[in-house]
């Protein structure tokens, strides 16, 4: 049987394929609800091309190509971070053992080192993924916690002041079943034509805090139909307003980070407009290490990588201002 105190280190290709890529690619990335990019060269620069709207010309000889396509460029600032966790040896073994016993395909009489390693990796990976997810939304470099980089809510609040981003005054809107429809309607009315035109592509999303999500469910519960009765009993897998999905950011328990922040948020945008970037290839020293410290009788885990997020086009995001609510 493998020993839980055996040291494990992931670097280079193993760091990408075994540890980080399962968190930020494929189905795991889709669950975040935003655009995730992994291991693009640093500095991470996104090129956004907009073709000319009218390229049809009257047929004639010669070349009349006109102006080139419009290009916008956005650089995502990445921050060097590390994650460190320490457990007493007994607590650590209990948590890892619980992950192993929860699997139906494990022979508890023959636990190999590989199975222990997978359980240890999964436990640490979950902790990192949740910390990145929360910071991605509520991160604020001026706050006491989750301050390693600015999250989408902090960036949106900043752009609401510094740019031409559509802002909806929601100081008179109540976060209940009576006010939620008014809120969603106001935000749709305020959306620029370019954003409304993207609705047919199926990527428009209302990202909102749990209180607003619950308020919309309460609003739907008021309708006396058979389908509503079923929804009340079994719950709803997802909510939509006029074909636009509502996504609970799942961060209400972490807000507000400081006294100047509102605790209620809602933004309407194309999910591809919000980008999370993670890099483990271009930073010397990037690694994941798990080892046992016999002096302290403690199992320790450490990950070193780069991460950051950005709103690509703030003019394609509608922000609900609850600051004075």
Short mmCIF file of N, CA, C and O in Angstrom, two decimals, residues 45-108:
data_model
loop_
_atom_site.label_atom_id
_atom_site.label_comp_id
_atom_site.label_asym_id
_atom_site.label_seq_id
_atom_site.Cartn_x
_atom_site.Cartn_y
_atom_site.Cartn_z
N UNK A 45 -2.58 38.31 -24.67
CA UNK A 45 -3.24 39.35 -25.46
C UNK A 45 -4.33 38.71 -26.31
O UNK A 45 -4.09 37.73 -27.01
N UNK A 46 -5.53 39.26 -26.23
CA UNK A 46 -6.66 38.79 -27.01
C UNK A 46 -6.87 39.73 -28.18
O UNK A 46 -6.97 40.95 -28.01
N UNK A 47 -6.93 39.17 -29.39
CA UNK A 47 -7.20 39.95 -30.60
C UNK A 47 -8.67 39.82 -30.95
O UNK A 47 -9.20 38.72 -31.06
N UNK A 48 -9.34 40.96 -31.11
CA UNK A 48 -10.76 40.97 -31.47
C UNK A 48 -10.91 41.67 -32.82
O UNK A 48 -10.58 42.85 -32.96
N UNK A 49 -11.38 40.92 -33.81
CA UNK A 49 -11.51 41.43 -35.17
C UNK A 49 -12.97 41.71 -35.49
O UNK A 49 -13.85 40.92 -35.18
N UNK A 50 -13.22 42.84 -36.11
CA UNK A 50 -14.57 43.21 -36.54
C UNK A 50 -14.53 43.50 -38.03
O UNK A 50 -13.96 44.50 -38.46
N UNK A 51 -15.10 42.63 -38.87
CA UNK A 51 -15.09 42.86 -40.31
C UNK A 51 -15.95 44.06 -40.67
O UNK A 51 -16.85 44.45 -39.93
N UNK A 52 -15.67 44.64 -41.80
CA UNK A 52 -16.48 45.75 -42.28
C UNK A 52 -17.92 45.29 -42.48
O UNK A 52 -18.18 44.19 -42.95
N UNK A 53 -18.86 46.15 -42.12
CA UNK A 53 -20.26 45.76 -42.17
C UNK A 53 -20.78 45.65 -43.60
O UNK A 53 -21.61 44.81 -43.91
N UNK A 54 -20.30 46.50 -44.50
CA UNK A 54 -20.82 46.54 -45.87
C UNK A 54 -19.67 46.30 -46.84
O UNK A 54 -18.90 47.20 -47.16
N UNK A 55 -19.56 45.06 -47.32
CA UNK A 55 -18.45 44.74 -48.23
C UNK A 55 -18.94 44.46 -49.65
O UNK A 55 -18.13 44.17 -50.53
N UNK A 56 -20.25 44.51 -49.87
CA UNK A 56 -20.76 44.26 -51.21
C UNK A 56 -20.54 45.50 -52.09
O UNK A 56 -20.82 46.62 -51.69
N UNK A 57 -20.03 45.25 -53.30
CA UNK A 57 -19.73 46.32 -54.24
C UNK A 57 -20.42 46.04 -55.57
O UNK A 57 -20.74 44.88 -55.90
N UNK A 58 -20.62 47.07 -56.31
CA UNK A 58 -21.13 46.89 -57.66
C UNK A 58 -20.06 46.21 -58.50
O UNK A 58 -18.87 46.53 -58.41
N UNK A 59 -20.49 45.22 -59.29
CA UNK A 59 -19.53 44.46 -60.07
C UNK A 59 -18.85 45.35 -61.10
O UNK A 59 -19.51 46.03 -61.90
N UNK A 60 -17.54 45.36 -61.08
CA UNK A 60 -16.75 46.14 -62.05
C UNK A 60 -15.33 45.63 -62.00
O UNK A 60 -14.94 44.88 -61.09
N UNK A 61 -14.54 45.99 -62.96
CA UNK A 61 -13.15 45.57 -62.98
C UNK A 61 -12.35 46.36 -61.96
O UNK A 61 -12.75 47.45 -61.54
N UNK A 62 -11.21 45.81 -61.58
CA UNK A 62 -10.36 46.51 -60.62
C UNK A 62 -10.62 46.05 -59.20
O UNK A 62 -11.47 45.20 -58.92
N UNK A 63 -9.88 46.64 -58.28
CA UNK A 63 -9.92 46.27 -56.86
C UNK A 63 -10.50 47.42 -56.05
O UNK A 63 -10.08 48.56 -56.18
N UNK A 64 -11.47 47.11 -55.23
CA UNK A 64 -12.07 48.11 -54.36
C UNK A 64 -12.29 47.50 -52.98
O UNK A 64 -13.41 47.43 -52.47
N UNK A 65 -11.17 47.03 -52.41
CA UNK A 65 -11.27 46.34 -51.12
C UNK A 65 -11.61 47.25 -49.96
O UNK A 65 -12.13 46.80 -48.95
N UNK A 66 -11.33 48.55 -50.10
CA UNK A 66 -11.68 49.48 -49.05
C UNK A 66 -10.81 49.32 -47.81
O UNK A 66 -9.67 48.84 -47.87
N UNK A 67 -11.36 49.71 -46.67
CA UNK A 67 -10.62 49.67 -45.42
C UNK A 67 -10.46 48.23 -44.92
O UNK A 67 -11.27 47.36 -45.21
N UNK A 68 -9.40 48.04 -44.17
CA UNK A 68 -9.16 46.71 -43.58
C UNK A 68 -10.13 46.48 -42.43
O UNK A 68 -10.81 47.40 -41.95
N UNK A 69 -10.22 45.23 -42.00
CA UNK A 69 -11.07 44.90 -40.87
C UNK A 69 -10.58 45.63 -39.62
O UNK A 69 -9.39 45.90 -39.45
N UNK A 70 -11.52 45.97 -38.75
CA UNK A 70 -11.17 46.66 -37.52
C UNK A 70 -10.62 45.66 -36.51
O UNK A 70 -11.12 44.55 -36.38
N UNK A 71 -9.59 46.08 -35.79
CA UNK A 71 -8.98 45.19 -34.80
C UNK A 71 -8.89 45.90 -33.46
O UNK A 71 -8.45 47.04 -33.37
N UNK A 72 -9.34 45.20 -32.44
CA UNK A 72 -9.17 45.66 -31.07
C UNK A 72 -8.28 44.67 -30.34
O UNK A 72 -8.33 43.47 -30.60
N UNK A 73 -7.50 45.18 -29.42
CA UNK A 73 -6.56 44.33 -28.69
C UNK A 73 -6.72 44.58 -27.21
O UNK A 73 -6.80 45.72 -26.76
N UNK A 74 -6.78 43.50 -26.45
CA UNK A 74 -6.92 43.61 -25.00
C UNK A 74 -5.90 42.70 -24.34
O UNK A 74 -5.79 41.51 -24.68
N UNK A 75 -5.15 43.25 -23.41
CA UNK A 75 -4.15 42.47 -22.69
C UNK A 75 -4.68 42.12 -21.31
O UNK A 75 -5.18 42.98 -20.58
N UNK A 76 -4.62 40.84 -20.98
CA UNK A 76 -5.06 40.36 -19.67
C UNK A 76 -3.85 40.30 -18.75
O UNK A 76 -2.90 39.56 -19.01
N UNK A 77 -3.87 41.09 -17.71
CA UNK A 77 -2.76 41.11 -16.77
C UNK A 77 -2.82 39.87 -15.89
O UNK A 77 -3.84 39.60 -15.24
N UNK A 78 -1.73 39.11 -15.88
CA UNK A 78 -1.66 37.91 -15.06
C UNK A 78 -0.85 38.18 -13.80
O UNK A 78 0.16 38.89 -13.84
N UNK A 79 -1.27 37.59 -12.71
CA UNK A 79 -0.63 37.81 -11.41
C UNK A 79 -0.03 36.50 -10.92
O UNK A 79 -0.66 35.44 -11.03
N UNK A 80 1.17 36.58 -10.40
CA UNK A 80 1.83 35.40 -9.83
C UNK A 80 1.23 35.12 -8.46
O UNK A 80 1.22 35.98 -7.58
N UNK A 81 0.72 33.93 -8.29
CA UNK A 81 0.07 33.57 -7.02
C UNK A 81 0.56 32.19 -6.58
O UNK A 81 1.15 31.43 -7.36
N UNK A 82 0.31 31.90 -5.33
CA UNK A 82 0.57 30.54 -4.83
C UNK A 82 -0.56 30.16 -3.89
O UNK A 82 -1.20 31.01 -3.27
N UNK A 83 -0.82 28.89 -3.83
CA UNK A 83 -1.82 28.33 -2.91
C UNK A 83 -1.11 27.37 -1.98
O UNK A 83 -0.37 26.49 -2.44
N UNK A 84 -1.32 27.54 -0.69
CA UNK A 84 -0.67 26.68 0.30
C UNK A 84 -1.70 26.21 1.32
O UNK A 84 -2.50 27.00 1.82
N UNK A 85 -1.64 24.91 1.61
CA UNK A 85 -2.55 24.31 2.59
C UNK A 85 -1.75 23.35 3.45
O UNK A 85 -0.90 22.62 2.96
N UNK A 86 -2.04 23.37 4.75
CA UNK A 86 -1.40 22.43 5.67
C UNK A 86 -2.44 21.73 6.52
O UNK A 86 -3.40 22.35 6.98
N UNK A 87 -2.28 20.42 6.68
CA UNK A 87 -3.20 19.61 7.49
C UNK A 87 -2.37 18.80 8.49
O UNK A 87 -1.26 18.38 8.17
N UNK A 88 -2.97 18.56 9.65
CA UNK A 88 -2.34 17.58 10.53
C UNK A 88 -2.42 16.23 9.84
O UNK A 88 -3.31 15.98 9.02
N UNK A 89 -1.48 15.36 10.14
CA UNK A 89 -1.39 14.08 9.44
C UNK A 89 -2.68 13.28 9.56
O UNK A 89 -3.16 12.68 8.60
N UNK A 90 -3.29 13.28 10.76
CA UNK A 90 -4.51 12.48 10.95
C UNK A 90 -5.69 13.06 10.16
O UNK A 90 -6.43 12.32 9.50
N UNK A 91 -5.86 14.38 10.21
CA UNK A 91 -6.96 15.01 9.46
C UNK A 91 -6.77 14.83 7.96
O UNK A 91 -7.73 14.59 7.22
N UNK A 92 -5.54 14.94 7.53
CA UNK A 92 -5.26 14.82 6.10
C UNK A 92 -5.61 13.42 5.60
O UNK A 92 -6.25 13.25 4.56
N UNK A 93 -5.20 12.41 6.37
CA UNK A 93 -5.49 11.04 5.95
C UNK A 93 -6.99 10.80 5.89
O UNK A 93 -7.49 10.15 4.97
N UNK A 94 -7.73 11.33 6.87
CA UNK A 94 -9.17 11.11 6.90
C UNK A 94 -9.84 11.72 5.67
O UNK A 94 -10.75 11.11 5.08
N UNK A 95 -9.42 12.91 5.25
CA UNK A 95 -10.03 13.55 4.10
C UNK A 95 -9.71 12.80 2.81
O UNK A 95 -10.57 12.58 1.96
N UNK A 96 -8.46 12.41 2.65
CA UNK A 96 -8.07 11.66 1.46
C UNK A 96 -8.75 10.30 1.43
O UNK A 96 -9.24 9.85 0.39
N UNK A 97 -8.80 9.63 2.60
CA UNK A 97 -9.42 8.31 2.66
C UNK A 97 -10.90 8.39 2.32
O UNK A 97 -11.46 7.49 1.69
N UNK A 98 -11.55 9.48 2.72
CA UNK A 98 -12.97 9.65 2.42
C UNK A 98 -13.21 9.75 0.92
O UNK A 98 -14.18 9.20 0.38
N UNK A 99 -12.32 10.45 0.22
CA UNK A 99 -12.44 10.53 -1.23
C UNK A 99 -12.28 9.17 -1.89
O UNK A 99 -12.96 8.84 -2.87
N UNK A 100 -11.40 8.35 -1.34
CA UNK A 100 -11.16 7.03 -1.92
C UNK A 100 -12.35 6.11 -1.69
O UNK A 100 -12.83 5.43 -2.60
N UNK A 101 -12.87 6.09 -0.45
CA UNK A 101 -13.97 5.18 -0.13
C UNK A 101 -15.26 5.56 -0.84
O UNK A 101 -16.17 4.74 -0.97
N UNK A 102 -15.35 6.81 -1.32
CA UNK A 102 -16.53 7.23 -2.05
C UNK A 102 -16.60 6.70 -3.47
O UNK A 102 -17.62 6.86 -4.15
N UNK A 103 -15.53 6.08 -3.93
CA UNK A 103 -15.50 5.52 -5.28
C UNK A 103 -15.90 4.06 -5.26
O UNK A 103 -15.45 3.28 -4.42
N UNK A 104 -16.74 3.68 -6.20
CA UNK A 104 -17.24 2.29 -6.22
C UNK A 104 -16.22 1.30 -6.75
O UNK A 104 -16.34 0.10 -6.53
N UNK A 105 -15.20 1.79 -7.47
CA UNK A 105 -14.27 0.89 -8.13
C UNK A 105 -12.99 0.66 -7.33
O UNK A 105 -12.00 0.16 -7.86
N UNK A 106 -13.00 1.02 -6.05
CA UNK A 106 -11.78 0.92 -5.25
C UNK A 106 -11.81 -0.32 -4.38
O UNK A 106 -12.81 -0.61 -3.72
N UNK A 107 -10.73 -1.07 -4.42
CA UNK A 107 -10.56 -2.22 -3.54
C UNK A 107 -9.87 -1.74 -2.27
O UNK A 107 -8.67 -1.45 -2.27
N UNK A 108 -10.63 -1.63 -1.18
CA UNK A 108 -10.08 -1.07 0.05
C UNK A 108 -9.02 -1.95 0.68
O UNK A 108 -8.28 -1.51 1.56
#
